[in-house]
Coordinates of C-alpha atoms in Angstrom, one line a residue:
M1 CA 77.1 116.4 118.6
S2 CA 80.0 117.5 120.9
K3 CA 81.5 114.1 120.3
K4 CA 81.7 114.7 116.6
R5 CA 83.3 118.1 116.9
A6 CA 85.9 116.7 119.3
L7 CA 86.7 114.0 116.8
R8 CA 87.0 116.1 113.8
P9 CA 90.3 117.9 114.7
V10 CA 91.7 114.4 115.7
G11 CA 90.6 113.0 112.3
A12 CA 92.1 115.9 110.5
H13 CA 95.5 115.4 112.3
I14 CA 95.4 111.7 111.4
F15 CA 94.7 112.4 107.8
V16 CA 97.6 115.1 107.7
T17 CA 100.0 112.8 109.4
M18 CA 99.2 110.0 107.0
F19 CA 99.6 112.2 104.1
L20 CA 103.0 113.5 105.2
A21 CA 104.2 110.0 105.9
L22 CA 103.6 108.8 102.3
P23 CA 106.8 108.4 100.2
V24 CA 107.4 111.0 97.6
T25 CA 108.3 109.5 94.3
A26 CA 108.2 112.6 92.1
H27 CA 111.0 115.1 92.5
A28 CA 111.4 118.6 91.3
A29 CA 113.8 118.8 88.3
G30 CA 117.3 119.4 89.5
D31 CA 120.0 122.0 88.3
P32 CA 122.6 119.9 86.5
K33 CA 125.3 122.7 86.7
H34 CA 124.8 123.0 90.5
G35 CA 124.9 119.2 90.6
E36 CA 128.1 119.0 88.7
N37 CA 129.7 121.4 91.2
L38 CA 128.5 119.4 94.1
Y39 CA 129.6 116.1 92.4
N40 CA 133.1 117.4 91.7
A41 CA 133.3 118.6 95.4
G42 CA 131.9 115.8 97.1
C43 CA 132.2 112.5 95.2
F44 CA 135.7 112.3 93.9
S45 CA 136.9 111.2 97.4
C46 CA 135.4 107.9 96.7
H47 CA 135.4 107.3 92.9
D48 CA 135.9 109.0 89.5
T49 CA 133.4 109.2 86.7
S50 CA 134.3 106.0 85.3
I51 CA 131.9 104.3 87.7
H52 CA 129.1 105.7 85.7
T53 CA 130.2 104.1 82.5
R54 CA 131.3 100.7 83.6
P55 CA 129.6 97.7 81.9
N56 CA 128.2 96.1 85.0
S57 CA 126.2 99.1 86.0
I58 CA 123.6 98.6 88.8
I59 CA 121.6 101.7 87.9
F60 CA 118.8 101.0 85.4
S61 CA 116.3 104.0 86.1
K62 CA 116.3 107.6 87.2
V63 CA 114.8 106.5 90.5
A64 CA 117.5 104.0 91.1
L65 CA 119.9 106.7 90.2
R66 CA 118.5 109.3 92.8
N67 CA 118.4 106.4 95.4
R68 CA 122.1 105.7 94.7
V69 CA 123.0 109.4 95.0
K70 CA 121.2 109.4 98.4
F71 CA 123.2 106.3 99.4
C72 CA 126.5 108.0 98.4
D73 CA 125.5 111.2 100.3
A74 CA 124.9 109.3 103.5
N75 CA 128.3 107.3 103.1
A76 CA 130.4 110.4 102.1
G77 CA 128.8 112.5 105.0
T78 CA 128.1 115.3 102.6
H79 CA 124.6 115.7 104.2
W80 CA 123.0 117.3 101.1
P81 CA 119.5 118.5 101.2
A82 CA 116.8 117.1 98.9
Q83 CA 117.4 119.8 96.3
A84 CA 121.1 119.0 96.0
I85 CA 120.2 115.3 95.6
D86 CA 118.1 116.3 92.9
D87 CA 120.7 118.6 91.3
V88 CA 123.4 115.8 91.4
T89 CA 121.0 113.1 90.0
E90 CA 120.0 115.5 87.2
Y91 CA 123.6 116.1 86.4
L92 CA 124.5 112.4 86.3
N93 CA 121.5 111.7 84.3
E94 CA 122.3 114.3 81.6
A95 CA 126.0 113.5 81.6
F96 CA 126.0 109.7 81.7
Y97 CA 122.7 107.8 82.1
K98 CA 120.4 109.6 79.7
F99 CA 117.1 108.3 81.4
D100 CA 113.8 109.7 80.5
D101 CA 111.8 111.2 83.3

């Protein structure tokens, strides 16, 4: 019986660790107004808004859009937290892409 008690905390730690390691695909809705401000301050050093309306777009879903915002954040060095990524994604989606959630 003492072996079972010794293993329970370890099992719980493994479960929690595995749970935290799962990728999160659902994100909280962003604030598009805040996202617009972030976009205007952080994205124009690389491109203007015409990139979002070009005919050869590589963005075909809201998930792909969020991934692209994360990619651009890393390349621009803006170091936005997850909520800011959500805010910019929501702004871009409302202003240009119009994907359903």
